[in-house]
XYZ file of C-alpha atoms in Angstrom:
367
model
C 0.000 0.000 0.000
C 3.039 2.286 0.004
C 2.022 3.740 -3.382
C -1.385 4.700 -1.968
C 0.177 6.423 1.033
C 2.660 8.235 -1.195
C -0.132 9.546 -3.457
C -2.058 10.682 -0.397
C 1.037 12.477 0.931
C 1.779 14.122 -2.423
C -1.759 15.493 -2.712
C -1.795 17.089 0.733
C -1.530 20.877 0.400
C 1.413 22.507 2.152
C 0.135 25.080 4.684
C 1.405 28.653 4.650
C 4.803 28.968 6.318
C 4.997 29.985 9.977
C 8.615 28.866 10.363
C 11.551 31.162 11.052
C 13.922 28.734 9.310
C 15.623 27.566 12.525
C 14.563 23.933 12.439
C 16.136 22.746 15.709
C 14.193 25.455 17.595
C 10.466 26.153 17.608
C 9.123 29.698 17.776
C 5.856 30.441 19.559
C 3.955 30.415 16.248
C 5.533 27.114 15.209
C 4.886 25.552 18.602
C 1.235 26.627 18.501
C 0.786 25.103 15.027
C 2.465 21.853 16.080
C 0.322 21.560 19.220
C -2.842 22.274 17.275
C -2.077 19.502 14.788
C -1.124 17.158 17.623
C -4.368 17.678 19.542
C -6.526 17.283 16.442
C -4.783 14.109 15.270
C -4.789 12.411 18.681
C -8.499 13.202 19.184
C -9.324 11.880 15.714
C -7.346 8.682 16.402
C -9.357 8.010 19.567
C -12.545 8.791 17.632
C -11.674 6.184 15.002
C -11.829 3.506 17.675
C -15.319 4.643 18.718
C -16.498 4.609 15.093
C -15.035 1.133 14.639
C -16.811 -0.288 17.679
C -20.169 1.261 16.769
C -19.878 0.185 13.124
C -19.137 -3.375 14.239
C -21.669 -3.967 17.009
C -24.639 -1.846 15.881
C -25.428 -3.951 12.769
C -24.890 -7.124 14.797
C -27.469 -6.002 17.356
C -30.010 -4.453 14.959
C -29.803 -6.951 12.077
C -28.510 -10.291 13.387
C -29.950 -12.029 10.342
C -27.210 -10.477 8.227
C -24.583 -12.414 10.158
C -25.225 -16.152 9.836
C -23.065 -18.688 11.616
C -22.133 -22.304 11.008
C -22.187 -25.126 13.532
C -19.182 -27.428 13.517
C -18.373 -30.527 15.551
C -15.251 -30.194 17.633
C -14.172 -32.872 20.071
C -17.621 -34.435 20.099
C -19.323 -31.117 20.843
C -21.140 -28.754 18.519
C -19.592 -25.272 18.371
C -21.110 -22.230 16.656
C -18.738 -20.535 14.215
C -19.878 -16.901 13.560
C -18.013 -16.604 10.276
C -19.983 -13.619 8.897
C -19.553 -11.572 12.068
C -15.857 -12.430 12.113
C -15.360 -11.345 8.483
C -17.236 -8.101 9.172
C -14.957 -7.412 12.134
C -11.828 -8.122 10.080
C -12.984 -5.775 7.297
C -13.644 -2.953 9.761
C -10.321 -3.581 11.486
C -8.417 -3.246 8.202
C -10.298 -0.058 7.309
C -9.590 1.416 10.749
C -5.889 0.615 10.472
C -5.631 2.276 7.066
C -7.571 5.311 8.291
C -5.223 5.562 11.282
C -2.162 5.376 9.020
C -3.544 8.091 6.745
C -4.210 10.233 9.812
C -0.626 9.732 10.982
C 0.740 10.649 7.550
C -1.371 13.811 7.571
C -0.156 14.732 11.060
C 3.510 14.231 10.152
C 3.000 16.298 6.980
C 1.443 19.182 8.928
C 4.089 19.176 11.661
C 6.910 19.136 9.104
C 5.313 22.113 7.354
C 4.809 23.986 10.643
C 8.441 23.432 11.655
C 9.728 24.617 8.279
C 11.192 21.349 7.000
C 8.484 20.841 4.374
C 7.871 23.487 1.721
C 6.346 23.179 -1.776
C 9.767 23.251 -3.474
C 11.314 20.378 -1.461
C 8.339 18.092 -0.842
C 9.718 15.305 -3.036
C 13.098 15.440 -1.240
C 11.747 14.970 2.279
C 8.799 12.721 1.402
C 10.712 9.479 2.010
C 11.794 10.413 5.521
C 8.397 11.770 6.522
C 6.526 8.767 5.134
C 8.826 6.396 7.024
C 7.906 8.221 10.219
C 4.192 8.270 9.419
C 4.197 4.563 8.518
C 6.311 3.746 11.605
C 8.961 2.016 9.496
C 11.859 1.011 11.716
C 15.107 2.647 10.592
C 17.911 0.135 11.098
C 20.609 2.202 9.422
C 22.961 1.869 12.429
C 23.738 -1.674 11.275
C 25.459 -0.150 8.223
C 28.120 1.129 10.616
C 28.468 -2.062 12.642
C 26.413 -0.780 15.588
C 23.754 -3.046 17.110
C 21.676 -1.495 19.924
C 20.624 -4.988 21.028
C 24.174 -6.186 21.622
C 24.171 -8.813 24.369
C 20.373 -9.283 24.514
C 18.925 -12.782 24.117
C 16.967 -13.131 20.871
C 14.326 -15.158 22.715
C 13.812 -12.390 25.264
C 13.617 -9.777 22.509
C 11.002 -11.834 20.642
C 8.910 -12.274 23.806
C 8.969 -8.545 24.599
C 7.945 -7.626 21.045
C 5.139 -10.202 21.128
C 3.748 -8.801 24.378
C 3.846 -5.279 22.952
C 1.946 -6.429 19.862
C -0.711 -8.159 21.983
C -1.081 -5.545 24.736
C -4.342 -4.110 23.379
C -5.984 -7.491 22.960
C -4.740 -8.730 26.351
C -5.907 -5.544 28.084
C -9.369 -5.846 26.548
C -9.711 -9.493 27.575
C -8.510 -8.841 31.131
C -10.931 -5.937 31.560
C -13.791 -8.023 30.176
C -12.979 -10.826 32.606
C -12.840 -8.365 35.524
C -16.263 -6.945 34.648
C -17.714 -10.438 34.389
C -16.376 -11.290 37.823
C -17.642 -8.052 39.360
C -21.105 -7.949 37.772
C -21.735 -11.650 37.348
C -25.003 -12.405 35.622
C -25.879 -8.682 35.519
C -23.111 -8.033 32.930
C -25.183 -7.927 29.773
C -23.569 -8.584 26.428
C -23.641 -4.923 25.372
C -21.552 -3.967 28.398
C -19.045 -6.752 27.783
C -18.785 -5.996 24.080
C -18.009 -2.311 24.616
C -15.842 -2.678 27.711
C -12.679 -2.837 25.607
C -13.426 0.386 23.716
C -11.601 2.735 26.141
C -8.493 0.580 25.869
C -8.481 0.735 22.077
C -9.201 4.457 22.183
C -6.154 4.909 24.401
C -4.005 2.690 22.159
C -5.031 4.585 19.009
C -4.436 7.942 20.690
C -1.061 6.841 22.055
C -0.005 5.424 18.687
C -0.707 8.705 16.905
C 0.899 10.701 19.722
C 4.051 8.582 19.377
C 4.216 9.079 15.613
C 3.818 12.857 15.838
C 6.279 13.069 18.738
C 8.766 11.133 16.615
C 8.219 13.480 13.662
C 8.957 16.533 15.777
C 12.035 14.938 17.357
C 13.481 13.829 14.006
C 12.884 17.202 12.333
C 14.607 19.148 15.111
C 17.274 16.495 15.656
C 18.492 16.462 12.058
C 19.253 20.185 12.091
C 20.747 20.056 15.576
C 23.187 17.397 14.367
C 24.127 19.577 11.384
C 24.852 22.491 13.704
C 26.866 20.235 16.026
C 29.101 19.056 13.195
C 29.803 22.659 12.190
C 30.850 23.553 15.744
C 32.926 20.463 16.582
C 36.715 21.034 16.216
C 38.087 19.679 12.899
C 41.119 18.173 14.698
C 39.151 16.511 17.487
C 40.424 12.963 16.843
C 43.975 13.095 15.438
C 44.936 9.575 16.573
C 43.523 6.160 15.701
C 42.816 5.495 19.394
C 40.866 8.753 19.603
C 38.742 7.735 16.620
C 38.118 4.339 18.209
C 36.934 6.029 21.401
C 34.557 8.273 19.454
C 33.215 5.227 17.612
C 32.673 3.388 20.883
C 30.906 6.488 22.237
C 28.381 6.088 19.428
C 28.078 2.391 20.286
C 27.664 3.244 23.975
C 24.755 5.567 23.123
C 22.994 2.963 20.959
C 23.417 0.129 23.476
C 22.196 2.396 26.291
C 19.083 3.187 24.244
C 18.421 -0.429 23.214
C 16.634 0.840 20.138
C 17.192 1.983 16.575
C 16.519 5.647 15.942
C 16.905 7.796 12.855
C 18.619 10.608 14.788
C 21.258 8.243 16.154
C 21.900 6.991 12.638
C 22.261 10.571 11.368
C 24.630 11.421 14.232
C 26.711 8.298 13.592
C 26.917 8.864 9.839
C 27.842 12.540 10.248
C 30.692 11.873 12.697
C 32.078 8.857 10.836
C 32.181 10.821 7.584
C 33.539 14.004 9.190
C 36.439 12.331 11.004
C 37.068 9.308 8.774
C 36.368 6.836 11.578
C 36.910 3.172 10.741
C 33.866 0.915 11.196
C 34.464 -2.127 13.406
C 31.868 -4.836 12.821
C 33.248 -7.235 15.418
C 30.888 -5.815 18.085
C 33.465 -6.024 20.855
C 32.664 -5.512 24.520
C 32.180 -2.018 25.958
C 33.222 -3.051 29.474
C 36.358 -0.894 29.377
C 34.685 2.117 27.761
C 34.276 4.201 30.923
C 37.913 3.681 31.906
C 39.104 4.698 28.432
C 36.853 7.752 28.488
C 38.259 8.825 31.865
C 41.825 8.588 30.487
C 41.091 10.436 27.210
C 42.460 13.939 26.442
C 40.265 16.636 27.924
C 38.988 18.037 24.613
C 38.013 14.573 23.390
C 36.444 13.678 26.747
C 34.351 16.862 26.758
C 33.187 16.167 23.194
C 32.356 12.556 24.075
C 30.289 13.700 27.062
C 28.488 16.138 24.771
C 27.712 13.320 22.339
C 26.441 11.090 25.151
C 24.067 13.750 26.441
C 22.857 14.531 22.920
C 22.463 10.834 22.174
C 20.356 10.412 25.287
C 18.021 13.298 24.381
C 17.868 12.996 20.580
C 15.044 10.459 20.693
C 13.043 12.619 23.082
C 13.031 10.329 26.114
C 15.281 9.295 28.998
C 14.899 5.749 30.303
C 15.863 4.204 33.636
C 18.754 2.453 31.864
C 20.195 5.773 30.726
C 19.787 7.217 34.219
C 21.844 4.305 35.517
C 24.502 4.952 32.871
C 24.623 8.613 33.896
C 25.273 7.624 37.512
C 28.057 5.272 36.382
C 29.653 8.074 34.331
C 29.394 10.466 37.281
C 31.036 7.907 39.587
C 33.986 7.843 37.184
C 34.310 11.609 37.511
C 33.839 12.265 33.786
C 30.213 13.431 33.808
C 29.160 16.755 35.303
C 25.422 16.326 34.742
C 22.825 14.596 36.886
C 20.041 12.468 35.455
C 17.535 15.195 36.331
C 19.589 17.796 34.445
C 19.715 15.552 31.362
C 15.953 14.972 31.672
C 15.441 18.748 31.717
C 17.559 19.095 28.555
C 15.457 16.357 26.961
C 12.238 18.232 27.743
C 13.749 21.465 26.414
C 14.750 19.741 23.189
C 11.296 18.185 22.715
C 9.475 21.477 23.257
C 11.727 23.220 20.748
C 13.872 25.256 23.150
C 17.148 23.688 21.982
C 20.250 22.722 23.986
C 22.457 25.766 23.421
C 23.586 25.789 27.052
C 24.957 22.260 26.682
C 26.727 23.046 23.404
C 28.292 26.221 24.772
C 29.502 24.523 27.943
C 30.987 21.408 26.362
C 32.544 23.160 23.348
C 34.006 26.095 25.288
C 37.833 26.345 25.215
C 39.447 24.471 28.102
């Protein structure tokens, strides 16, 4: 369906510009436009779930004759198979998913236009990136540079976690239905049980769209922030092979701390590898000695590495408990002057479009 989504994206009109051209910062007008789009899209996503439930159950209640079932024998017992109702539900589910995707594509388009990334003259150039965000396509570009965020994680554990995440809406609905049955007993009529899962799916739809639009904003601002960083980093930052290896392992340290692929981390990695001619090491060696090597590095390189770590932690717009633990470990080594709360504040500033100029000025100031 990618061709359909691309045609839909291409036909969306580009709103009048409110951007000041500074993509890693959001002015008041830009921020207002982004928030307006965000609220509208999230509300519409929740509304799609309501429409889906009503469209499914209302015909079933009012015209049950339209939904015949078949009786089959299973294990010596006769079981009713509501095939027509099931097909109707599957059709509505597919339509709802496509409507949700189109809504996400529209939201990403509007946010990109509000932030100044998308204009009529460059729509074809940025369409690929924006569609990937809207379609929630995972960007695994870090593997091109030998960096695997899941280094050391069991594949079985990773599969189980992904499976639970995929099933969370269905599991939540079933658990809530069971709880209502237990609480209300025979007074829980079918209509109550059928609609009891609707708030869960409303929340899932709303959260899904929120995540997509949050990602769009983070990627748009992050790309330009990385460009500005590369302009301001010293050209002679890593004169030795060992210095380049430390910078490469700093990028690996960020990815492994995040345990996720992210487009901004790929852009940061690509920019630094190309700028400093860093050799890619695909052996995926251990990072156990990284903190000790960072503590022994020349001051200019150490300050730049700390800057990259902080930026890496905020570039995806969230700070996890794992990263907070890494920050404490860095502080214990005496190489990190920021607390987890300070990094969290920088992350919030970045997400709301205020930038991280204080961090850049402090870490790039002459020693």
